[in-house]
Short mmCIF file of N, CA, C and O in Angstrom, two decimals:
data_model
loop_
_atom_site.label_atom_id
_atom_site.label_comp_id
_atom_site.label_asym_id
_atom_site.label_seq_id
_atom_site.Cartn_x
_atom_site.Cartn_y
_atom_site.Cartn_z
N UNK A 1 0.84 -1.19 0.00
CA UNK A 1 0.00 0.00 0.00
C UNK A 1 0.89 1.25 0.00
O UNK A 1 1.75 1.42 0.86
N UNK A 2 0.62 2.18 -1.08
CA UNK A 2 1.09 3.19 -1.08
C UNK A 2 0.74 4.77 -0.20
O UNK A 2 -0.37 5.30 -0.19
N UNK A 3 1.68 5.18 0.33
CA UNK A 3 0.53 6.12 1.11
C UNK A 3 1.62 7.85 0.96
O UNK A 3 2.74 8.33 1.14
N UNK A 4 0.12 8.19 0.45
CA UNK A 4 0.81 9.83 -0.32
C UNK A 4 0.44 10.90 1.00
O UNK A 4 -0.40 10.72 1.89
N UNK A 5 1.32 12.02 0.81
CA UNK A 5 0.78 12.83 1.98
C UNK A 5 1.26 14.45 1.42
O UNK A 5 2.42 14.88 1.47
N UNK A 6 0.17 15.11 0.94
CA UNK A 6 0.58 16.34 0.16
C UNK A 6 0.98 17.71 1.46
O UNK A 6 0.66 17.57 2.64
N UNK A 7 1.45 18.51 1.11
CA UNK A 7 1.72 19.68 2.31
C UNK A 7 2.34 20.66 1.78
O UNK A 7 3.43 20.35 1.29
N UNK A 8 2.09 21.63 1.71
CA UNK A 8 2.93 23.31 1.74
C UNK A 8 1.70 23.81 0.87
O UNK A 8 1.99 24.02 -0.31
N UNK A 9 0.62 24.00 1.16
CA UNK A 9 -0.83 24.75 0.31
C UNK A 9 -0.92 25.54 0.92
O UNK A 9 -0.13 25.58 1.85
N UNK A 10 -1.94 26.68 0.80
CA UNK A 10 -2.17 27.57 1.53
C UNK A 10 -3.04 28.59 0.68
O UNK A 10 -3.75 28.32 -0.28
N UNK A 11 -2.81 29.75 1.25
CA UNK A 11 -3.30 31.24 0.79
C UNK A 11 -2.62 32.08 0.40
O UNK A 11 -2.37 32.90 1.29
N UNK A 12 -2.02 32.37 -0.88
CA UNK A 12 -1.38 33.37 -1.75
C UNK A 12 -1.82 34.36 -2.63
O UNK A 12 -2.70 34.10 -3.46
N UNK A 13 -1.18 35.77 -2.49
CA UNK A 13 -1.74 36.57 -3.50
C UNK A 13 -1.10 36.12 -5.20
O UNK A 13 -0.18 35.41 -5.60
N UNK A 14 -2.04 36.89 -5.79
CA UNK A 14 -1.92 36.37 -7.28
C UNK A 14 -0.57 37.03 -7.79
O UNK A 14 -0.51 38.21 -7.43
N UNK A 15 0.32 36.68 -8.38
CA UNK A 15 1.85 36.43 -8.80
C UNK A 15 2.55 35.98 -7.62
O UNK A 15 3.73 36.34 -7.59
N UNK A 16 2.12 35.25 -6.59
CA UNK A 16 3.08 34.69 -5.87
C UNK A 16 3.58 33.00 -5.97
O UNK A 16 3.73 32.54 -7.10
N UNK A 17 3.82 32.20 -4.88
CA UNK A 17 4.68 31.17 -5.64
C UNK A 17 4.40 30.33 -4.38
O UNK A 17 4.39 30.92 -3.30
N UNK A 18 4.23 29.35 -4.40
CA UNK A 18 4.34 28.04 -3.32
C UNK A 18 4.73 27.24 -3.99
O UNK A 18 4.93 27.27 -5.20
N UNK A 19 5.01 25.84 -2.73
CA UNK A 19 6.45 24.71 -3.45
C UNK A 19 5.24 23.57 -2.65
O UNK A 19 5.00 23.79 -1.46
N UNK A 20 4.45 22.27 -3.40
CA UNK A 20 3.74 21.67 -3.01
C UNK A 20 4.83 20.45 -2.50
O UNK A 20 5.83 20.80 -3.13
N UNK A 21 5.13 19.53 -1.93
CA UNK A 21 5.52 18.52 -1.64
C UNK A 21 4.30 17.36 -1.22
O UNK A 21 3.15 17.50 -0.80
N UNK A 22 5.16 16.15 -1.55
CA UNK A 22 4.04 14.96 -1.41
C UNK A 22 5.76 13.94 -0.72
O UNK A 22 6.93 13.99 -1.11
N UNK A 23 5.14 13.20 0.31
CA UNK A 23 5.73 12.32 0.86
C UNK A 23 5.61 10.93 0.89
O UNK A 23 4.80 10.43 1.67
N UNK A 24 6.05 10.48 0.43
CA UNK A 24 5.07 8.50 0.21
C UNK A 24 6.13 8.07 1.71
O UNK A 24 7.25 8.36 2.14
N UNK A 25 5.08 7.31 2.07
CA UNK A 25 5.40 6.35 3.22
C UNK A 25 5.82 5.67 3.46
O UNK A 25 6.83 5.87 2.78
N UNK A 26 6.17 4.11 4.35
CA UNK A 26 6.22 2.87 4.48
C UNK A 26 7.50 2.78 3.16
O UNK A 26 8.34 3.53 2.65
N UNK A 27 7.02 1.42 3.05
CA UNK A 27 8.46 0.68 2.30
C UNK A 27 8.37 1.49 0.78
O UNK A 27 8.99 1.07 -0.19
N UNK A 28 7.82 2.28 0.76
CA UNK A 28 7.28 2.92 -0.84
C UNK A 28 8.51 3.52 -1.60
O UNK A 28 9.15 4.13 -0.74
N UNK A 29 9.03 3.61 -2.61
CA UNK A 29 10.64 4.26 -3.05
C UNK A 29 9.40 5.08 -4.19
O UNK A 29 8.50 4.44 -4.73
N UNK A 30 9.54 6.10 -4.33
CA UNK A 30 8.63 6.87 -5.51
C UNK A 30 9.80 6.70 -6.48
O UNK A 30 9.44 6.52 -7.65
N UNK A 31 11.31 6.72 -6.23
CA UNK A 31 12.05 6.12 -7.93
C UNK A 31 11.39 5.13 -8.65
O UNK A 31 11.66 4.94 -9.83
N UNK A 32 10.45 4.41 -7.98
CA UNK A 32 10.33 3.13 -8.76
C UNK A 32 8.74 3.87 -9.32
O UNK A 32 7.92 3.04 -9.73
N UNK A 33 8.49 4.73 -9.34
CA UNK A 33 7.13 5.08 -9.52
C UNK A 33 6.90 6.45 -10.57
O UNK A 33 7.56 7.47 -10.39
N UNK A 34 5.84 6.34 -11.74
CA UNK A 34 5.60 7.45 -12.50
C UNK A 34 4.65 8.39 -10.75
O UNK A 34 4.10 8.00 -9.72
N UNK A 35 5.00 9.73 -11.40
CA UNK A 35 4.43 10.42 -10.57
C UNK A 35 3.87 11.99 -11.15
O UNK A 35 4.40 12.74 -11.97
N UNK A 36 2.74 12.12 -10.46
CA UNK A 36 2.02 13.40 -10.91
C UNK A 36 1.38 14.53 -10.25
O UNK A 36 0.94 14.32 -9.12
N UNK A 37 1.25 15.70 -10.76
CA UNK A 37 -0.31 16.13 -9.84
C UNK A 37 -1.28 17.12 -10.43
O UNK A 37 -1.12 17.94 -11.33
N UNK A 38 -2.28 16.82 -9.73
CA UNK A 38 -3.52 17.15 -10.32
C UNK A 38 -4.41 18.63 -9.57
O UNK A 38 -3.96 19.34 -8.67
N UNK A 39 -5.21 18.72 -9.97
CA UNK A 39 -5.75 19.70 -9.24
C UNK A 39 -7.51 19.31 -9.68
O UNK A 39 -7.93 18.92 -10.77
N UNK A 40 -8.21 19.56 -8.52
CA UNK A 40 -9.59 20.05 -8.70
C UNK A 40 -10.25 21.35 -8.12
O UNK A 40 -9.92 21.85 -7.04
N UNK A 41 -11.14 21.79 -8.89
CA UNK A 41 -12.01 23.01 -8.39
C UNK A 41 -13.37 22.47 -8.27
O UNK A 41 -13.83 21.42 -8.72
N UNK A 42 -13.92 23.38 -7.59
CA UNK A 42 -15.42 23.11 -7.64
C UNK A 42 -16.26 23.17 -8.64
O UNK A 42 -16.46 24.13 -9.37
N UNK A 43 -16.77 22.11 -8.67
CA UNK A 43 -17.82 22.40 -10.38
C UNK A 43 -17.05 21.95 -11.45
O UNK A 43 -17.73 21.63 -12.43
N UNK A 44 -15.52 21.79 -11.59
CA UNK A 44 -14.83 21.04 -12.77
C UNK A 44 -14.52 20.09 -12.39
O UNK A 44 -14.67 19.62 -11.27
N UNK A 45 -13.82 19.46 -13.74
CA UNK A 45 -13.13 17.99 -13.68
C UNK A 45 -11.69 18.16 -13.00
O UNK A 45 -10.93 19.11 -12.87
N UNK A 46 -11.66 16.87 -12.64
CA UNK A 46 -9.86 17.17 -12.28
C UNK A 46 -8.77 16.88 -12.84
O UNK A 46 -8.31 15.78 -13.14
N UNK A 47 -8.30 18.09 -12.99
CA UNK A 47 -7.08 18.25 -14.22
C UNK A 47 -5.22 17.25 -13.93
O UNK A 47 -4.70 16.76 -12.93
N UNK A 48 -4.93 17.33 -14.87
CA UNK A 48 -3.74 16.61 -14.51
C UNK A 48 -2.88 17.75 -14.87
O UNK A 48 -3.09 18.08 -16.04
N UNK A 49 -1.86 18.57 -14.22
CA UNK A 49 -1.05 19.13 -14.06
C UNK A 49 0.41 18.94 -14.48
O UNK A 49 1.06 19.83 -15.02
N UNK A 50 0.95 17.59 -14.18
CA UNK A 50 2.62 17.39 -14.82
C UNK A 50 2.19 16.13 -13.69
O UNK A 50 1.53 15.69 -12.75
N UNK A 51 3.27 16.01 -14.77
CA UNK A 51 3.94 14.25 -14.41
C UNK A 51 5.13 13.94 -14.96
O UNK A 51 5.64 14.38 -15.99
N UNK A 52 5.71 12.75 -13.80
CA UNK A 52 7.42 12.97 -14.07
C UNK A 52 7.41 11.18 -14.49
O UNK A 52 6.60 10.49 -13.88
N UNK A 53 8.05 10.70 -15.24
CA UNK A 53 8.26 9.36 -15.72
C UNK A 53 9.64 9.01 -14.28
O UNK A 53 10.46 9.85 -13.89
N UNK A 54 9.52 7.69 -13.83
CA UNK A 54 10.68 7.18 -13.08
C UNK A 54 11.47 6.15 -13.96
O UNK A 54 12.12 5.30 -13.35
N UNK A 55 11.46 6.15 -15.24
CA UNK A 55 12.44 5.38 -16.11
C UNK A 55 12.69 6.11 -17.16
O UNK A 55 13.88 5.96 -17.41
N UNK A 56 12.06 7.01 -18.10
CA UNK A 56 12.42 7.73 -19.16
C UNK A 56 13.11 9.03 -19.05
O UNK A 56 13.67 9.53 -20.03
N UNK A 57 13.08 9.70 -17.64
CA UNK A 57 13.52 11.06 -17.18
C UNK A 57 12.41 12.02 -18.19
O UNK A 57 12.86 13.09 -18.60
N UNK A 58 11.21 11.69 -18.51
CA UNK A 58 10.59 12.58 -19.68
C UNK A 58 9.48 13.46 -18.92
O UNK A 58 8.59 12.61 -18.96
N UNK A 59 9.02 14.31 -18.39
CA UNK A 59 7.97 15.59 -18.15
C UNK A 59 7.22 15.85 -18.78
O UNK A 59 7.46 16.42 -19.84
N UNK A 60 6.05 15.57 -18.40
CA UNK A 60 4.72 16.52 -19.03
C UNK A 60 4.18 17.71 -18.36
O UNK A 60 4.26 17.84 -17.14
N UNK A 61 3.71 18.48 -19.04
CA UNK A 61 2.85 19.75 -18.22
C UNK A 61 1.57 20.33 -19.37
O UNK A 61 1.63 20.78 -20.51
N UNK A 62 0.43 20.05 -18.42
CA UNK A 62 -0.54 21.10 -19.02
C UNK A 62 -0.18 22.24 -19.43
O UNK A 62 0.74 22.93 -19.00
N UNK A 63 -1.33 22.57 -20.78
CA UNK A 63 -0.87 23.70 -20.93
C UNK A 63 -1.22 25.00 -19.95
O UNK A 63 -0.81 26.15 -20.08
N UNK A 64 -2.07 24.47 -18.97
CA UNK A 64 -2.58 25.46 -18.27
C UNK A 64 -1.43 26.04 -17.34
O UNK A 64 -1.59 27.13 -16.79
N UNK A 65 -0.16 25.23 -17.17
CA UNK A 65 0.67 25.48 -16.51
C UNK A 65 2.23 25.96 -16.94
O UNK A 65 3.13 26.62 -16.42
N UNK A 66 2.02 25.25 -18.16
CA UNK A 66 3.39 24.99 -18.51
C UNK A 66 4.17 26.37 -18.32
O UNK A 66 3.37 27.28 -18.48
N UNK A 67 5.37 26.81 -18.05
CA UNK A 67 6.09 27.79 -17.78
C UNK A 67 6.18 28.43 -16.41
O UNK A 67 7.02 29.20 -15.96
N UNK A 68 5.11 27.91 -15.86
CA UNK A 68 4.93 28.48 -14.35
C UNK A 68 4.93 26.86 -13.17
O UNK A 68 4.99 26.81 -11.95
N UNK A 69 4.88 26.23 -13.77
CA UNK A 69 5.03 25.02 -12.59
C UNK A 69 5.90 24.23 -12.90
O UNK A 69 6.24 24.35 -14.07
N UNK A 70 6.60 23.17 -12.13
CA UNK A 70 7.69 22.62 -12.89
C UNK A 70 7.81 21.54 -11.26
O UNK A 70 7.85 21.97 -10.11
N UNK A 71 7.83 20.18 -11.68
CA UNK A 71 7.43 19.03 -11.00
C UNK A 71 8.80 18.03 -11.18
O UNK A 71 9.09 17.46 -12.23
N UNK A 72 9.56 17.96 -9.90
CA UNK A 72 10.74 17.51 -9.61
C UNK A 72 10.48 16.23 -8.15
O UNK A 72 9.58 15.97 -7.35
N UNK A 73 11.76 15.76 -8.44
CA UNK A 73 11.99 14.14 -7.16
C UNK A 73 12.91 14.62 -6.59
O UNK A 73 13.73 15.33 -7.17
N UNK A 74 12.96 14.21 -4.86
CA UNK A 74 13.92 14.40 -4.37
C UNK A 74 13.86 13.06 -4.09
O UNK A 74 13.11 12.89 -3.13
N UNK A 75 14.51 11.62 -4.67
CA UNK A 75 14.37 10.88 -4.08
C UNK A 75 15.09 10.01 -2.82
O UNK A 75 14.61 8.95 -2.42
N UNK A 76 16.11 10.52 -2.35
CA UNK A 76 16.21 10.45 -1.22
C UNK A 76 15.70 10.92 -0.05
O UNK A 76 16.09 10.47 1.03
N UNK A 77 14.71 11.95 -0.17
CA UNK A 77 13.93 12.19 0.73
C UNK A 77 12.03 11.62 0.20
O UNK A 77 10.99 12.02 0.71
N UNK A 78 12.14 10.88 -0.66
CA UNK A 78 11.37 9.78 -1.19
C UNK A 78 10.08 10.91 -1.58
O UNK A 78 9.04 10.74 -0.96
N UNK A 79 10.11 11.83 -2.38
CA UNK A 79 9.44 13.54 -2.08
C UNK A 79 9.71 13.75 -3.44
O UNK A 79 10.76 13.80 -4.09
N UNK A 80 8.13 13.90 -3.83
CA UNK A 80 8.11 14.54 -5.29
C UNK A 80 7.46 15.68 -4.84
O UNK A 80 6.77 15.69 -3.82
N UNK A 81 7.82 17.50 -6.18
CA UNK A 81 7.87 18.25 -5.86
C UNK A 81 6.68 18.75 -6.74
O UNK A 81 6.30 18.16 -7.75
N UNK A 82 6.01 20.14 -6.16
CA UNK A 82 5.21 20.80 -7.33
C UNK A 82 5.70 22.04 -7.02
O UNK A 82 5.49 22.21 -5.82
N UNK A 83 6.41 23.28 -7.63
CA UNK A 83 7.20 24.63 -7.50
C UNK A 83 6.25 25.40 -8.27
O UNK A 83 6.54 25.27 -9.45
N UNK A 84 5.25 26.14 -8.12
CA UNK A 84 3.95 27.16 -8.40
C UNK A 84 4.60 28.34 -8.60
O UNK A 84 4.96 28.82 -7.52
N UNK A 85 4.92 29.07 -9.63
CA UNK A 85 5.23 30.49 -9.96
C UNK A 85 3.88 30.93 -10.74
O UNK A 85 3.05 30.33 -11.42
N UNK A 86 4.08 32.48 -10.26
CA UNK A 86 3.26 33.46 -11.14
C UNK A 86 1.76 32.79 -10.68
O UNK A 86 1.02 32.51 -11.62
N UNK A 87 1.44 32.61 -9.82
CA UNK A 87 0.23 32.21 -9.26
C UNK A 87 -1.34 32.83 -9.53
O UNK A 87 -1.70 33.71 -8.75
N UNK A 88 -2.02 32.52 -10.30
CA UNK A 88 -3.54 33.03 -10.51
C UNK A 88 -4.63 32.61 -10.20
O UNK A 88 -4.81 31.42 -10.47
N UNK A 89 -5.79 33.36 -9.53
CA UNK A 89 -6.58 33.48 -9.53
C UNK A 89 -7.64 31.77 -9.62
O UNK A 89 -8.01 31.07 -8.68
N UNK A 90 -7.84 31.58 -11.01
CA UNK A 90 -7.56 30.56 -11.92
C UNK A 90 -6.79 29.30 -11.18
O UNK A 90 -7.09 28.16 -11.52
N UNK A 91 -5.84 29.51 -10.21
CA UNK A 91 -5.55 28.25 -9.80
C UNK A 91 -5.71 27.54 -8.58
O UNK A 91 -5.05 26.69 -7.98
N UNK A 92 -7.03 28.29 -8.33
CA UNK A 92 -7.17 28.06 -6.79
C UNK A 92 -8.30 26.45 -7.08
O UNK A 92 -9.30 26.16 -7.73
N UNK A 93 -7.78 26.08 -6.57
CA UNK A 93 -8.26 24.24 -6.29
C UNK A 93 -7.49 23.31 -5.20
O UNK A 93 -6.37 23.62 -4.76
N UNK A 94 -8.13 22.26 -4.84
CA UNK A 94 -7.56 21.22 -4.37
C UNK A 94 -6.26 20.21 -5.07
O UNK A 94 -6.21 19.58 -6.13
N UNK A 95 -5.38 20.38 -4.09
CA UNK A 95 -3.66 19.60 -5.15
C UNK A 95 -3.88 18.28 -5.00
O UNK A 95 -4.56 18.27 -3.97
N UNK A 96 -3.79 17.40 -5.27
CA UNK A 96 -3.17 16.37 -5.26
C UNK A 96 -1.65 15.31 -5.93
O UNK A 96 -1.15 15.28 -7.06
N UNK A 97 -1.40 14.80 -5.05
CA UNK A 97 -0.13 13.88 -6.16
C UNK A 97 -0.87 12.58 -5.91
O UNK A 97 -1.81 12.36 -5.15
N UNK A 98 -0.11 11.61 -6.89
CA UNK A 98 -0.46 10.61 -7.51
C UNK A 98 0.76 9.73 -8.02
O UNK A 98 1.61 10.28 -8.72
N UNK A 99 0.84 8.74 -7.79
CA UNK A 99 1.65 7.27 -8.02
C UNK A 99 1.14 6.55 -9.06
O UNK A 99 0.01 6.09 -8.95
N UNK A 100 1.87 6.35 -10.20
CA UNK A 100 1.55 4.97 -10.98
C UNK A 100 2.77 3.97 -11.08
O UNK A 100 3.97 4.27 -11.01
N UNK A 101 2.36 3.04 -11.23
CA UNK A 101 3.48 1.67 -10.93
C UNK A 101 3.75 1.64 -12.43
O UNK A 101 4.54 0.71 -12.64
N UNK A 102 3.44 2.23 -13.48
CA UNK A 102 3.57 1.81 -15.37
C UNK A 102 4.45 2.43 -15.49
O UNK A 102 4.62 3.46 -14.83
N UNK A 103 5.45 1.86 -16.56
CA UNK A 103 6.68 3.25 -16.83
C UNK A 103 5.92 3.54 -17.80
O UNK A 103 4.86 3.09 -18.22
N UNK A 104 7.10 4.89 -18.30
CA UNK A 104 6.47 5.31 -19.06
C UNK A 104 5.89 6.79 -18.20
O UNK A 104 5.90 6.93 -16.98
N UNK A 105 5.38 7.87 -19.28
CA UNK A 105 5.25 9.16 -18.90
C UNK A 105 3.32 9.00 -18.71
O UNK A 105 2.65 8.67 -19.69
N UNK A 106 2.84 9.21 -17.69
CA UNK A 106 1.79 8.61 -17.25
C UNK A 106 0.46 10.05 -17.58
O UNK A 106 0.15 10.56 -16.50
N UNK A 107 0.04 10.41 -18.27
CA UNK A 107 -0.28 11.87 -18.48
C UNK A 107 -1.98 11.21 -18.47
O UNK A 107 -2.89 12.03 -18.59
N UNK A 108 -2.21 10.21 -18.36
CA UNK A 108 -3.89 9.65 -18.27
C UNK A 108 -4.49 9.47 -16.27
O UNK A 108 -3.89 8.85 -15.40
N UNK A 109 -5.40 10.02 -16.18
CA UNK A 109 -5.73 9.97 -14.52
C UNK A 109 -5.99 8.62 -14.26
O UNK A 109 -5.70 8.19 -13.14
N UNK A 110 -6.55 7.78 -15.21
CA UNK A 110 -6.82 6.36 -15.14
C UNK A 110 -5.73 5.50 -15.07
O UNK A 110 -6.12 4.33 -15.01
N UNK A 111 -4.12 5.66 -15.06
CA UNK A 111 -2.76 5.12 -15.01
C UNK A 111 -2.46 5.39 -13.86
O UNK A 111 -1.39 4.85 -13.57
N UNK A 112 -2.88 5.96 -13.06
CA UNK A 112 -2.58 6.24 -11.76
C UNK A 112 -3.06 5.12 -10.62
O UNK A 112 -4.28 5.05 -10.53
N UNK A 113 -2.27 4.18 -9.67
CA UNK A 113 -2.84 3.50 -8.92
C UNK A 113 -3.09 4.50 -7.16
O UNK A 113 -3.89 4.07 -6.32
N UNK A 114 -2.41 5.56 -6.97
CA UNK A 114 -2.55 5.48 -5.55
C UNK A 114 -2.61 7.42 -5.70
O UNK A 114 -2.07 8.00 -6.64
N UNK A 115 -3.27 8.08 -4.70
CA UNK A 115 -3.47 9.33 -4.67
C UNK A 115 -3.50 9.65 -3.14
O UNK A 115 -4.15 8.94 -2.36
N UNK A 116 -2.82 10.66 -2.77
CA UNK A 116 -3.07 11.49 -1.74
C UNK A 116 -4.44 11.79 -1.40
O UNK A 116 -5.34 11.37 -2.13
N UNK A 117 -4.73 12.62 -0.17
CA UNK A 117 -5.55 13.21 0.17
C UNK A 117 -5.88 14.70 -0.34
O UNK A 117 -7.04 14.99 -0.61
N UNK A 118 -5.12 15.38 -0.42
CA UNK A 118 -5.21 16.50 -1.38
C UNK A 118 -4.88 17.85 -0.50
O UNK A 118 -4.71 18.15 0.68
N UNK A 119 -4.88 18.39 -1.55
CA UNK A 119 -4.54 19.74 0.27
C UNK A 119 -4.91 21.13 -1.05
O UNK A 119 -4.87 21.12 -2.28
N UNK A 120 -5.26 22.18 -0.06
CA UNK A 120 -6.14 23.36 -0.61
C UNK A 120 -5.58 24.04 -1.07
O UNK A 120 -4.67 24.28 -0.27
N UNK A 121 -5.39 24.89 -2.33
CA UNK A 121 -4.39 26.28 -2.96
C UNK A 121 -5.49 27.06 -3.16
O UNK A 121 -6.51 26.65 -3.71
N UNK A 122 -5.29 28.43 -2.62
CA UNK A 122 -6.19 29.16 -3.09
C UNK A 122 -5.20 30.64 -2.98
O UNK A 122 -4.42 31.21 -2.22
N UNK A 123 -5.83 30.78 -4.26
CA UNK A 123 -4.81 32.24 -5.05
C UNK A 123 -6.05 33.44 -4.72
O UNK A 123 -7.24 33.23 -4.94
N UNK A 124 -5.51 34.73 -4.15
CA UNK A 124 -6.26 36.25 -3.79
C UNK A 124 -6.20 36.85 -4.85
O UNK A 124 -5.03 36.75 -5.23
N UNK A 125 -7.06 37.71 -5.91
CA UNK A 125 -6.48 38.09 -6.55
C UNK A 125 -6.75 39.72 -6.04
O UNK A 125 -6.18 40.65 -6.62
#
């Protein structure tokens, strides 16, 4: 069992910047794992944000993000990263990260086996 644990969300004004971290647990190595994160708002679907491949070294990013977020491993501290620049309005939702066991660059929500609890971003504008 995989167990995700998201943290550093909060309340920011709009062009500011937060750094999301997710922690996997127990015997879990996230090297061995595609990894992602997502976001939901109220009333939409939930978007997939970037995702990092653990065998190809290859990155995806929405376009809703691309240039302003940028999704890194620390894997010795077994800690994948989400780094939020230029922060809007627009991105205030619930974060989540996400684990898939498939290599390969995992950019489908349905490739995902294990998800956090989620934690709150909400941008002031």
């Amino acid at each position: 069992q995989v167990q995700l644990v998201e943290s550093g969300g909060g309340l920011v004004q709009a062009g500011g910047s937060l750094r999301l971290s997710c922690a996997a647990s127990g015997r879990t190595l996230i090297s061995h794992y595609g990894m992602g994160w997502f976001r939901q708002a109220p009333g939409k679907e939930r978007e997939i944000l970037a995702a990092d491949s653990w065998n190809s070294g290859n990155t995806y990013y929405a376009d809703s993000v691309k240039g302003r977020f940028t999704i890194s491993r620390d894997n010795a501290k077994n800690t994948v990263l989400l780094q939020m620049n230029s922060l809007k309005p627009e991105d205030t939702a619930v974060y989540y990260c996400a684990a898939s066991r498939l290599a390969g660059l995992m950019v489908d929500g349905a490739g995902y086996d294990y998800r956090g609890q989620g934690i709150q971003v909400t941008v002031s504008s």
